[in-house]
Structures are given as C-alpha cells and as structure tokens.
Tab-separated table of C-alpha atoms in Angstrom:
chain	number	residue	atom	x	y	z
A	1	UNK	CA	59.480	103.951	77.463
A	2	UNK	CA	58.031	102.094	80.482
A	3	UNK	CA	54.613	103.080	81.788
A	4	UNK	CA	55.021	105.452	84.685
A	5	UNK	CA	52.741	105.632	87.717
A	6	UNK	CA	51.436	108.853	89.235
A	7	UNK	CA	54.181	108.999	91.832
A	8	UNK	CA	56.820	109.016	89.118
A	9	UNK	CA	54.940	111.489	86.974
A	10	UNK	CA	54.743	114.139	89.637
A	11	UNK	CA	57.880	112.983	91.413
A	12	UNK	CA	56.587	113.514	94.971
A	13	UNK	CA	58.146	110.344	96.349
A	14	UNK	CA	61.513	111.239	94.838
A	15	UNK	CA	61.356	114.751	96.243
A	16	UNK	CA	60.399	113.359	99.648
A	17	UNK	CA	63.502	111.180	99.600
A	18	UNK	CA	65.716	114.104	98.597
A	19	UNK	CA	64.385	116.261	101.450
A	20	UNK	CA	65.047	113.337	103.748
A	21	UNK	CA	68.732	114.219	103.238
A	22	UNK	CA	68.114	117.749	104.493
A	23	UNK	CA	66.143	116.413	107.459
A	24	UNK	CA	69.033	114.044	108.221
A	25	UNK	CA	71.460	116.973	108.446
A	26	UNK	CA	69.115	119.101	110.531
A	27	UNK	CA	68.143	116.371	113.003
A	28	UNK	CA	71.711	115.196	113.329
A	29	UNK	CA	72.900	118.705	114.070
A	30	UNK	CA	70.176	119.113	116.716
A	31	UNK	CA	70.944	115.755	118.337
A	32	UNK	CA	74.719	115.714	118.124
A	33	UNK	CA	75.558	119.399	118.235
A	34	UNK	CA	72.784	121.133	120.156
A	35	UNK	CA	71.487	118.541	122.638
A	36	UNK	CA	74.623	116.469	123.265
A	37	UNK	CA	76.966	119.437	122.602
A	38	UNK	CA	79.554	117.333	120.720
A	39	UNK	CA	80.275	120.147	118.194
A	40	UNK	CA	83.024	121.314	118.297
A	41	UNK	CA	84.628	118.011	119.305
A	42	UNK	CA	86.482	117.872	122.618
A	43	UNK	CA	90.275	118.074	122.692
A	44	UNK	CA	91.797	114.554	122.366
A	45	UNK	CA	94.374	115.582	124.993
A	46	UNK	CA	91.801	116.168	127.726
A	47	UNK	CA	92.628	114.328	130.951
A	48	UNK	CA	90.668	111.207	131.857
A	49	UNK	CA	89.140	113.056	134.819
A	50	UNK	CA	87.844	115.839	132.575
A	51	UNK	CA	86.411	113.374	130.070
A	52	UNK	CA	84.665	111.423	132.820
A	53	UNK	CA	83.321	114.634	134.370
A	54	UNK	CA	81.772	115.596	131.034
A	55	UNK	CA	79.828	112.310	130.893
A	56	UNK	CA	78.839	112.528	134.595
A	57	UNK	CA	77.544	116.076	134.263
A	58	UNK	CA	75.722	115.608	130.945
A	59	UNK	CA	74.589	111.973	130.972
A	60	UNK	CA	70.968	112.646	130.065
A	61	UNK	CA	71.646	115.176	127.320
A	62	UNK	CA	74.195	112.782	125.766
A	63	UNK	CA	71.661	109.914	125.886
A	64	UNK	CA	68.945	112.049	124.284
A	65	UNK	CA	71.271	113.650	121.754
A	66	UNK	CA	72.636	110.326	120.509
A	67	UNK	CA	69.131	108.888	120.278
A	68	UNK	CA	68.009	111.767	118.048
A	69	UNK	CA	71.240	111.515	116.019
A	70	UNK	CA	70.660	107.832	115.300
A	71	UNK	CA	67.146	108.467	114.010
A	72	UNK	CA	68.689	111.172	111.829
A	73	UNK	CA	71.318	108.810	110.405
A	74	UNK	CA	68.708	106.440	108.981
A	75	UNK	CA	67.162	109.317	107.031
A	76	UNK	CA	70.332	109.375	104.929
A	77	UNK	CA	69.235	106.134	103.216
A	78	UNK	CA	66.173	107.525	101.347
A	79	UNK	CA	68.391	110.371	100.182
A	80	UNK	CA	70.890	107.873	98.770
A	81	UNK	CA	67.997	106.059	97.084
A	82	UNK	CA	66.908	109.314	95.399
A	83	UNK	CA	70.437	109.833	94.010
A	84	UNK	CA	70.428	106.217	92.790
A	85	UNK	CA	67.220	106.785	90.823
A	86	UNK	CA	68.948	109.560	88.868
A	87	UNK	CA	72.178	107.563	88.421
A	88	UNK	CA	70.082	104.654	87.105
A	89	UNK	CA	68.644	106.960	84.462
A	90	UNK	CA	72.218	107.783	83.421
A	91	UNK	CA	73.424	104.188	83.376
A	92	UNK	CA	70.418	102.524	81.741
A	93	UNK	CA	70.043	98.750	81.947
A	94	UNK	CA	73.364	97.743	83.514
A	95	UNK	CA	73.951	99.902	86.545
A	96	UNK	CA	77.124	99.009	88.484
A	97	UNK	CA	77.785	102.593	89.653
A	98	UNK	CA	74.182	102.973	90.803
A	99	UNK	CA	74.443	99.798	92.899
A	100	UNK	CA	77.833	100.904	94.238
A	101	UNK	CA	76.426	104.261	95.302
A	102	UNK	CA	73.308	102.693	96.824
A	103	UNK	CA	75.224	99.978	98.666
A	104	UNK	CA	77.879	102.277	100.057
A	105	UNK	CA	75.349	104.976	100.941
A	106	UNK	CA	73.409	102.484	103.065
A	107	UNK	CA	76.509	101.739	105.140
A	108	UNK	CA	76.630	105.283	106.547
A	109	UNK	CA	74.151	104.720	109.390
A	110	UNK	CA	75.688	101.324	110.090
A	111	UNK	CA	79.156	102.868	110.271
A	112	UNK	CA	78.118	105.664	112.627
A	113	UNK	CA	75.909	103.660	115.017
A	114	UNK	CA	78.831	102.007	116.877
A	115	UNK	CA	80.637	105.281	117.738
A	116	UNK	CA	77.368	106.829	118.911
A	117	UNK	CA	76.581	103.720	120.983
A	118	UNK	CA	80.027	103.912	122.595
A	119	UNK	CA	79.087	107.425	123.721
A	120	UNK	CA	75.792	105.960	124.967
A	121	UNK	CA	77.624	103.236	126.913
A	122	UNK	CA	79.876	105.856	128.507
A	123	UNK	CA	76.815	107.872	129.540
A	124	UNK	CA	74.915	104.737	130.666
A	125	UNK	CA	77.100	104.130	133.742
A	126	UNK	CA	79.037	107.374	134.224
A	127	UNK	CA	80.141	106.109	137.652
A	128	UNK	CA	82.656	103.868	135.845
A	129	UNK	CA	86.374	104.599	136.337
A	130	UNK	CA	87.791	107.639	134.543
A	131	UNK	CA	89.977	105.439	132.349
A	132	UNK	CA	87.082	103.294	131.153
A	133	UNK	CA	85.080	106.373	130.219
A	134	UNK	CA	88.043	107.819	128.371
A	135	UNK	CA	88.450	104.577	126.430
A	136	UNK	CA	84.780	104.636	125.387
A	137	UNK	CA	85.163	108.283	124.424
A	138	UNK	CA	88.208	107.425	122.252
A	139	UNK	CA	86.361	104.452	120.750
A	140	UNK	CA	83.651	106.865	119.719
A	141	UNK	CA	85.642	109.829	118.456
A	142	UNK	CA	88.380	108.078	116.480
A	143	UNK	CA	85.962	106.366	114.081
A	144	UNK	CA	83.467	109.214	114.156
A	145	UNK	CA	85.964	111.607	112.571
A	146	UNK	CA	87.987	108.935	110.801
A	147	UNK	CA	85.311	106.909	108.980
A	148	UNK	CA	85.435	108.533	105.560
A	149	UNK	CA	86.333	105.451	103.570
A	150	UNK	CA	82.841	104.580	102.351
A	151	UNK	CA	81.720	108.119	101.589
A	152	UNK	CA	84.989	108.665	99.718
A	153	UNK	CA	84.133	105.882	97.267
A	154	UNK	CA	80.465	106.919	97.210
A	155	UNK	CA	81.457	110.377	95.947
A	156	UNK	CA	83.826	108.877	93.379
A	157	UNK	CA	81.077	106.547	92.115
A	158	UNK	CA	78.659	109.464	91.701
A	159	UNK	CA	81.383	111.533	90.002
A	160	UNK	CA	82.210	108.790	87.492
A	161	UNK	CA	78.538	108.181	86.712
A	162	UNK	CA	77.828	111.898	86.203
A	163	UNK	CA	80.782	112.354	83.854
A	164	UNK	CA	79.816	109.243	81.884
A	165	UNK	CA	76.395	110.697	80.997
A	166	UNK	CA	76.074	110.556	77.220
A	167	UNK	CA	73.073	112.858	76.916
A	168	UNK	CA	73.304	116.174	75.122
A	169	UNK	CA	71.475	117.599	78.158
A	170	UNK	CA	72.996	115.607	81.024
A	171	UNK	CA	70.839	114.557	83.993
A	172	UNK	CA	73.354	116.023	86.431
A	173	UNK	CA	75.453	119.022	85.313
A	174	UNK	CA	78.973	117.919	84.475
A	175	UNK	CA	80.548	120.296	87.007
A	176	UNK	CA	78.745	118.299	89.700
A	177	UNK	CA	80.859	115.274	88.715
A	178	UNK	CA	84.068	117.224	89.271
A	179	UNK	CA	82.620	118.654	92.478
A	180	UNK	CA	82.097	115.097	93.791
A	181	UNK	CA	85.744	114.263	93.017
A	182	UNK	CA	86.844	117.348	94.913
A	183	UNK	CA	84.792	116.575	98.030
A	184	UNK	CA	85.997	112.953	97.891
A	185	UNK	CA	89.551	114.238	98.117
A	186	UNK	CA	88.731	116.537	101.031
A	187	UNK	CA	87.601	113.618	103.211
A	188	UNK	CA	90.903	111.762	102.892
A	189	UNK	CA	92.990	113.487	105.624
A	190	UNK	CA	90.427	112.580	108.324
A	191	UNK	CA	91.470	108.917	108.364
A	192	UNK	CA	94.861	109.906	109.785
A	193	UNK	CA	93.336	110.996	113.106
A	194	UNK	CA	94.554	107.697	114.605
A	195	UNK	CA	98.193	108.856	114.430
A	196	UNK	CA	98.021	112.156	116.328
A	197	UNK	CA	96.544	113.663	119.473
A	198	UNK	CA	96.839	117.319	118.504
A	199	UNK	CA	97.352	119.534	115.482
A	200	UNK	CA	95.457	119.732	112.184
A	201	UNK	CA	94.937	115.971	111.816
A	202	UNK	CA	93.664	115.237	115.332
A	203	UNK	CA	90.009	114.220	115.609
A	204	UNK	CA	89.111	117.867	116.292
A	205	UNK	CA	91.650	119.242	113.781
A	206	UNK	CA	91.260	121.639	110.889
A	207	UNK	CA	92.077	119.117	108.167
A	208	UNK	CA	90.327	116.108	109.663
A	209	UNK	CA	87.199	117.331	111.410
A	210	UNK	CA	86.459	120.786	109.983
A	211	UNK	CA	87.388	120.125	106.367
A	212	UNK	CA	85.398	116.860	106.286
A	213	UNK	CA	82.421	118.447	107.987
A	214	UNK	CA	82.331	121.504	105.727
A	215	UNK	CA	82.846	119.501	102.533
A	216	UNK	CA	80.219	116.928	103.537
A	217	UNK	CA	77.731	119.691	104.277
A	218	UNK	CA	78.546	121.477	101.009
A	219	UNK	CA	78.191	118.187	99.120
A	220	UNK	CA	74.848	117.523	100.789
A	221	UNK	CA	73.431	120.965	99.917
A	222	UNK	CA	74.697	120.845	96.328
A	223	UNK	CA	73.450	117.273	95.847
A	224	UNK	CA	69.997	118.182	97.140
A	225	UNK	CA	69.854	121.116	94.708
A	226	UNK	CA	71.027	119.272	91.584
A	227	UNK	CA	68.900	116.198	92.351
A	228	UNK	CA	65.753	118.288	92.821
A	229	UNK	CA	66.583	120.004	89.556
A	230	UNK	CA	67.008	116.660	87.770
A	231	UNK	CA	63.679	115.420	89.141
A	232	UNK	CA	61.925	118.633	88.063
A	233	UNK	CA	63.354	118.339	84.539
A	234	UNK	CA	62.255	114.690	84.330
A	235	UNK	CA	58.740	115.455	85.567
A	236	UNK	CA	58.352	118.476	83.268
A	237	UNK	CA	59.441	116.657	80.133
A	238	UNK	CA	59.671	112.887	80.660
A	239	UNK	CA	60.206	112.325	76.929
A	240	UNK	CA	63.044	114.804	76.620
A	241	UNK	CA	65.002	113.101	79.351
A	242	UNK	CA	63.926	109.514	78.878
A	243	UNK	CA	65.825	106.756	80.642
A	244	UNK	CA	67.607	105.882	77.460
A	245	UNK	CA	69.373	108.864	75.952
A	246	UNK	CA	67.497	110.221	72.947
A	247	UNK	CA	70.040	112.815	71.925
A	248	UNK	CA	73.361	111.118	72.442
A	249	UNK	CA	76.443	113.292	72.512
A	250	UNK	CA	78.521	112.338	69.548
A	251	UNK	CA	81.547	113.955	71.023
A	252	UNK	CA	83.959	112.596	73.584
A	253	UNK	CA	84.206	114.037	77.072
A	254	UNK	CA	86.071	112.917	80.128
A	255	UNK	CA	85.159	109.189	80.512
A	256	UNK	CA	83.291	109.320	77.213
A	257	UNK	CA	85.704	108.155	74.565
B	1	UNK	CA	92.131	127.729	72.304
B	2	UNK	CA	91.320	124.946	69.890
B	3	UNK	CA	92.047	124.776	66.221
B	4	UNK	CA	89.384	125.545	63.627
B	5	UNK	CA	89.311	121.864	62.685
B	6	UNK	CA	87.832	121.034	66.104
B	7	UNK	CA	85.142	123.676	65.925
B	8	UNK	CA	83.903	122.235	62.662
B	9	UNK	CA	83.491	118.818	64.255
B	10	UNK	CA	81.732	119.779	67.469
B	11	UNK	CA	78.056	119.189	68.166
B	12	UNK	CA	75.338	121.777	68.723
B	13	UNK	CA	75.751	121.791	72.496
B	14	UNK	CA	79.395	122.790	72.244
B	15	UNK	CA	78.663	125.650	69.873
B	16	UNK	CA	76.769	127.368	72.646
B	17	UNK	CA	79.638	127.560	75.074
B	18	UNK	CA	82.274	130.210	74.709
B	19	UNK	CA	85.509	128.283	74.695
B	20	UNK	CA	87.562	130.841	76.560
B	21	UNK	CA	89.014	128.276	78.982
B	22	UNK	CA	90.996	125.194	78.081
B	23	UNK	CA	89.108	122.023	79.155
B	24	UNK	CA	85.623	121.859	80.645
B	25	UNK	CA	84.569	124.634	83.013
B	26	UNK	CA	83.684	121.975	85.606
B	27	UNK	CA	87.265	120.787	85.819
B	28	UNK	CA	88.375	124.260	86.882
B	29	UNK	CA	86.031	123.965	89.833
B	30	UNK	CA	88.098	120.962	90.913
B	31	UNK	CA	91.440	122.635	90.186
B	32	UNK	CA	90.644	125.864	92.043
B	33	UNK	CA	89.018	123.913	94.855
B	34	UNK	CA	92.187	121.887	95.200
B	35	UNK	CA	94.341	125.023	95.164
B	36	UNK	CA	92.192	126.497	97.953
B	37	UNK	CA	92.776	123.429	100.133
B	38	UNK	CA	96.539	123.455	99.527
B	39	UNK	CA	96.692	127.203	100.189
B	40	UNK	CA	94.961	126.572	103.508
B	41	UNK	CA	97.517	123.854	104.247
B	42	UNK	CA	100.426	126.188	103.375
B	43	UNK	CA	99.039	128.907	105.651
B	44	UNK	CA	98.603	126.469	108.549
B	45	UNK	CA	102.173	125.241	107.978
B	46	UNK	CA	103.516	128.810	108.058
B	47	UNK	CA	101.510	129.520	111.220
B	48	UNK	CA	103.028	126.482	112.988
B	49	UNK	CA	106.424	127.502	111.656
B	50	UNK	CA	106.299	130.927	113.293
B	51	UNK	CA	105.579	129.220	116.637
B	52	UNK	CA	108.787	127.145	116.579
B	53	UNK	CA	111.220	128.759	114.101
B	54	UNK	CA	114.355	127.055	115.484
B	55	UNK	CA	112.846	123.578	115.460
B	56	UNK	CA	111.603	124.017	111.892
B	57	UNK	CA	114.969	125.378	110.736
B	58	UNK	CA	116.968	122.559	112.323
B	59	UNK	CA	114.591	119.868	111.032
B	60	UNK	CA	114.761	121.413	107.586
B	61	UNK	CA	118.550	120.858	107.597
B	62	UNK	CA	117.932	117.093	107.586
B	63	UNK	CA	116.143	117.262	104.217
B	64	UNK	CA	118.269	116.871	101.098
B	65	UNK	CA	117.844	119.930	98.883
B	66	UNK	CA	119.416	117.973	96.027
B	67	UNK	CA	116.772	115.273	96.127
B	68	UNK	CA	114.041	117.911	96.182
B	69	UNK	CA	115.667	119.813	93.327
B	70	UNK	CA	115.949	116.647	91.219
B	71	UNK	CA	112.257	115.996	91.730
B	72	UNK	CA	111.430	119.594	90.827
B	73	UNK	CA	113.388	119.243	87.624
B	74	UNK	CA	111.739	115.916	86.838
B	75	UNK	CA	108.251	117.388	87.239
B	76	UNK	CA	109.121	120.477	85.181
B	77	UNK	CA	110.348	118.212	82.378
B	78	UNK	CA	107.167	116.166	82.566
B	79	UNK	CA	105.068	119.328	82.253
B	80	UNK	CA	107.096	120.307	79.208
B	81	UNK	CA	106.424	116.888	77.671
B	82	UNK	CA	102.709	117.330	78.350
B	83	UNK	CA	102.738	120.765	76.690
B	84	UNK	CA	104.436	119.159	73.684
B	85	UNK	CA	101.876	116.354	73.684
B	86	UNK	CA	98.954	118.829	73.643
B	87	UNK	CA	100.558	120.713	70.750
B	88	UNK	CA	101.175	117.496	68.840
B	89	UNK	CA	97.572	116.451	69.490
B	90	UNK	CA	96.286	119.778	68.164
B	91	UNK	CA	98.410	119.205	65.070
B	92	UNK	CA	96.818	115.760	64.784
B	93	UNK	CA	100.135	113.945	65.165
B	94	UNK	CA	99.133	110.495	66.468
B	95	UNK	CA	102.718	109.226	66.449
B	96	UNK	CA	104.474	111.957	68.418
B	97	UNK	CA	101.747	112.862	70.929
B	98	UNK	CA	101.471	109.442	72.678
B	99	UNK	CA	105.289	109.224	72.887
B	100	UNK	CA	105.453	112.582	74.653
B	101	UNK	CA	102.747	111.476	77.105
B	102	UNK	CA	104.730	108.303	77.838
B	103	UNK	CA	107.810	110.449	78.472
B	104	UNK	CA	105.803	112.567	80.925
B	105	UNK	CA	104.576	109.402	82.646
B	106	UNK	CA	108.148	108.131	82.919
B	107	UNK	CA	109.036	111.391	84.711
B	108	UNK	CA	106.068	110.831	87.013
B	109	UNK	CA	107.322	107.358	87.906
B	110	UNK	CA	110.803	108.745	88.584
B	111	UNK	CA	109.236	111.314	90.922
B	112	UNK	CA	107.334	108.615	92.817
B	113	UNK	CA	110.428	106.402	93.100
B	114	UNK	CA	112.593	109.253	94.399
B	115	UNK	CA	109.872	110.135	96.898
B	116	UNK	CA	109.621	106.550	98.129
B	117	UNK	CA	113.408	106.392	98.649
B	118	UNK	CA	113.285	109.740	100.448
B	119	UNK	CA	110.504	108.527	102.762
B	120	UNK	CA	112.393	105.296	103.413
B	121	UNK	CA	115.530	107.254	104.265
B	122	UNK	CA	113.629	109.541	106.643
B	123	UNK	CA	111.885	106.666	108.419
B	124	UNK	CA	115.211	104.764	108.707
B	125	UNK	CA	116.741	107.727	110.541
B	126	UNK	CA	113.719	107.902	112.874
B	127	UNK	CA	112.137	110.994	111.361
B	128	UNK	CA	108.437	110.162	111.426
B	129	UNK	CA	105.296	112.325	111.261
B	130	UNK	CA	105.200	111.998	115.064
B	131	UNK	CA	108.752	113.385	115.520
B	132	UNK	CA	107.768	117.053	115.441
B	133	UNK	CA	105.494	119.456	113.593
B	134	UNK	CA	108.008	120.053	110.816
B	135	UNK	CA	108.056	116.355	109.990
B	136	UNK	CA	104.330	116.122	110.454
B	137	UNK	CA	103.843	118.765	107.751
B	138	UNK	CA	106.615	117.301	105.625
B	139	UNK	CA	104.831	113.953	105.436
B	140	UNK	CA	101.343	115.451	105.244
B	141	UNK	CA	102.088	117.896	102.414
B	142	UNK	CA	104.323	115.657	100.343
B	143	UNK	CA	101.998	112.695	100.982
B	144	UNK	CA	98.933	114.607	99.807
B	145	UNK	CA	100.933	115.765	96.797
B	146	UNK	CA	102.091	112.212	96.103
B	147	UNK	CA	98.452	111.103	96.024
B	148	UNK	CA	97.948	113.765	93.352
B	149	UNK	CA	100.920	112.439	91.382
B	150	UNK	CA	99.503	108.908	91.476
B	151	UNK	CA	96.054	110.140	90.386
B	152	UNK	CA	97.865	112.219	87.756
B	153	UNK	CA	99.542	109.104	86.381
B	154	UNK	CA	96.062	107.633	85.938
B	155	UNK	CA	94.968	110.823	84.184
B	156	UNK	CA	98.034	110.664	81.916
B	157	UNK	CA	97.110	107.082	80.999
B	158	UNK	CA	93.713	108.417	79.942
B	159	UNK	CA	95.478	111.204	78.023
B	160	UNK	CA	97.705	108.634	76.321
B	161	UNK	CA	94.611	106.779	75.080
B	162	UNK	CA	93.171	110.035	73.719
B	163	UNK	CA	96.374	111.118	71.962
B	164	UNK	CA	96.547	107.822	70.069
B	165	UNK	CA	93.477	109.131	68.221
B	166	UNK	CA	94.929	112.639	67.927
B	167	UNK	CA	93.851	113.156	64.311
B	168	UNK	CA	90.184	112.226	64.873
B	169	UNK	CA	89.445	114.023	68.154
B	170	UNK	CA	86.330	116.181	68.350
B	171	UNK	CA	86.034	119.431	70.272
B	172	UNK	CA	85.102	117.689	73.504
B	173	UNK	CA	87.833	115.098	72.973
B	174	UNK	CA	90.275	117.955	72.658
B	175	UNK	CA	88.753	119.475	75.759
B	176	UNK	CA	89.501	116.219	77.626
B	177	UNK	CA	93.090	116.378	76.401
B	178	UNK	CA	93.391	119.926	77.751
B	179	UNK	CA	91.702	118.920	81.002
B	180	UNK	CA	94.101	116.026	81.588
B	181	UNK	CA	97.068	118.263	80.794
B	182	UNK	CA	95.731	120.946	83.160
B	183	UNK	CA	95.510	118.422	85.989
B	184	UNK	CA	99.122	117.410	85.444
B	185	UNK	CA	100.195	121.076	85.467
B	186	UNK	CA	98.315	121.460	88.757
B	187	UNK	CA	100.402	118.621	90.207
B	188	UNK	CA	103.532	120.399	88.988
B	189	UNK	CA	102.416	123.790	90.282
B	190	UNK	CA	101.691	122.407	93.760
B	191	UNK	CA	105.162	120.895	93.951
B	192	UNK	CA	106.750	124.169	92.872
B	193	UNK	CA	105.215	125.771	95.974
B	194	UNK	CA	105.818	122.795	98.304
B	195	UNK	CA	109.506	122.463	97.393
B	196	UNK	CA	110.607	125.961	98.515
B	197	UNK	CA	108.227	125.902	101.501
B	198	UNK	CA	109.657	122.680	102.922
B	199	UNK	CA	113.212	122.547	101.604
B	200	UNK	CA	114.378	126.131	101.037
B	201	UNK	CA	112.596	128.827	103.078
B	202	UNK	CA	114.790	129.879	105.986
C-alpha cells in the first residue's frame, strides 16, 4: 500500500471537493434562478417583443445572475475529481472509466458557458432589434436544456465502474450503479427540444426540462452522500478498503463474470 | 427463488441478504424508477388526449392494429423464451438455455425490424412527430420503448454469455441471470401498456 499523506488520511481535501458539488448547485440556483429569474424557463412561443422586453427590463439582474452561475459551474470540476478518486480505487492501476468520468465531467462548465454568454450578449445591448434578441435567447435555451450528451455518458461510466467493483464490501453501494443508469436514461428526452416549440419536449417541458433538472439534482444529492460515505469508510479503515481489493468477491455479479 | 445448489456456492456476503427478490435489490430501483417515468408519460398522454379526443381518435385510425398486435405477440414469445432460459439455467442445462436466449433475441430483432418499417411507413405518408400531439406521443413513447428494446438486446447478449456457463453459476451469477431476465420482462410489460394506449383505446 502506498504511503499516504495527512490530507489523504483524514480526507479533508476529498470532502472539500465533494462539498464543492453542493456549492455548485446552490450558487447556480442563486445566480440562474433567483437573481436572473430563469427558473422556470420562459415559454419558447413567446413573441420576439416579449423576449426583448424581458432583456430590456432585467439587463442588470441577467448580467449578475449569469456571472454568478458561471463561477458556480466551475465548482462542478472538483466534485468530479472527488468521484474520480473513488472510481480509481475501484479500477486499480488501469483506469479507463475513471479517466472517462473525469474528462467528461470537466466538459460541463465548458458546455454551459456558451449558452450563458449568449444570454449575456443579449443583455449587453438590449437596444438591439427584437429578432436579434430572440435569436440570442434561442441560442441560449436550446443548448441549455438540450446538452445532456456528456452527462449521459458520465453517468453510464460511473454506473459501469460501480457495478464492476470486485470487493466484498464495495466502495460505492451497488444500487448506486443502477441509480446512475436510471438518471442517465432520464436525461435523454431533453435533446429533442430542438424539434418542438411546445408540449412536454419543449425546452421548458415536463420531459425535457423538469425531468432532467429533477434527476440531475437527485443524482447530485445521492452522489454527494455515497461519496462522503466512501471517503469516511476509507479514512476510518484504510487497510480494510485498500486500493487493491483485499477480499475479492468470488461470485459473479452484473459486469463481474 | 434460487435452487439449493446456488446457496451452497455463494460467498459470505450473499448469505447475509434475504433472497426474497429475484436479482439484485439495486436493479429493482432501476426497474421501478423506469416504471415511474413511463407512468408519468402515460398520464401526460391521457391528459393531452382528453383535450383533443377527435384528433386523437382520427389519428389512431391511421395506425395498423395488426402490426402492433404482431409486435405484441413477438415480445410475449420472447418473454416466454426468457422464462424458459432462466428455468434451464437453474437446472444447469448449458445446451438449452443459450438456445432459448438466442430465440428471445431473434424475437427482439423482429420487433425492431417491424418498428423500423412502421416508422418508415408513417414518415412516408407525412405523419411526423410534428404533425399533431397524437403522432408526437406515438413517436415519443414507441421511440423511448425502442431504446429499451435495443438496450435489452445488449442485456440478452450478456445473459447469453452467462447461460453458456449455466451449470457452474454461483448465487450472484444466478442473480445476474434473473436481473437480465427481469429487464427483458420490463421491456415486454411496457409494450403491453403502450400497445393498447396507442393502438386500441377509443
């Protein structure tokens, strides 16, 4: 077993990174929902005049809200790193799923910056024509609701890694693996928001916006809980849950054959 | 749910759990979660249907009940094959079990092919998800179900690999067999609700 420094032994840096995920959600909600008032999303069928009026009347709160939201987005990355540390313990020396999860997780802020900056551009010169503002608004909302592609694979990668754990006492509980598969599936309808302007798949619809939002939030809360638990177990008994499985399950499970 | 042979082979961590459910408990989280989402979808569909009953009824006429019925039959057969495969696996029959899984997979491929032809036919006659809310839900529900069928075919491939070692499976191996079979039954169950909802209900 490799020599572990103090930070690993008491796990404070890992816990800090996990709580960074909670801070991400909180700050993002404050910026996007409370300050900019983008939750619930506006109706895609609003007239151009109404859309433009929204940006003219709320330019400063939109600017501030998006600024806070973008700081929040970056805080997702330490959270992803904390998950990766646990996945690495599962995978051992060769860690393709850990790298997949880490790489994809880091794309989340990058994916959401452009939509938020389109909202910023619309609020920057709200005296623009109604049509231009509506286009910027569409450019923001379509990807904002629709970009689920990366997080879909991120959840699958975590799910596969969790179910491949060969320990008798797995690092993540096995139900968490199935939970990740379920949330991955719930994101899928959101990508279809480009086809419709109203109904359950529109960017403010039940199956695109609300289902994705609720499942992402549920995934975030559950992931924070199980990751903190895994860190606590590792810190309490580093030998019992060493990075190479001591007690290997002899029996097959899903993905363990 | 498992035979005594399996219990003898399982490790200490599986002795602890009460095996009252087939498969791992975690899988049922996924299955019930999935059922919740589909139930929500069915309720939303019915809500939209009550808003425009005539439009939904007339659009429904353009669907072929025969094609839907054939697919229902195909999926029911596949579920029967899977039940047979699980029984053969429990009996340790490594010849019969994989054959039954392959038969179930063949049914799955027939289902997908029929669905693709049906979609093609609908799109040819200008019935798209954008046509009206009936067609929107038709494509959304059957599409989401089709994704499940495709995932299910992957799961059946995994099941096929397991059944080839039917006589040497441990308790958790058996639990994976049951889990895979349960997922396929879920796919079947969803279709059994979708078929009457879209094709039959007047």
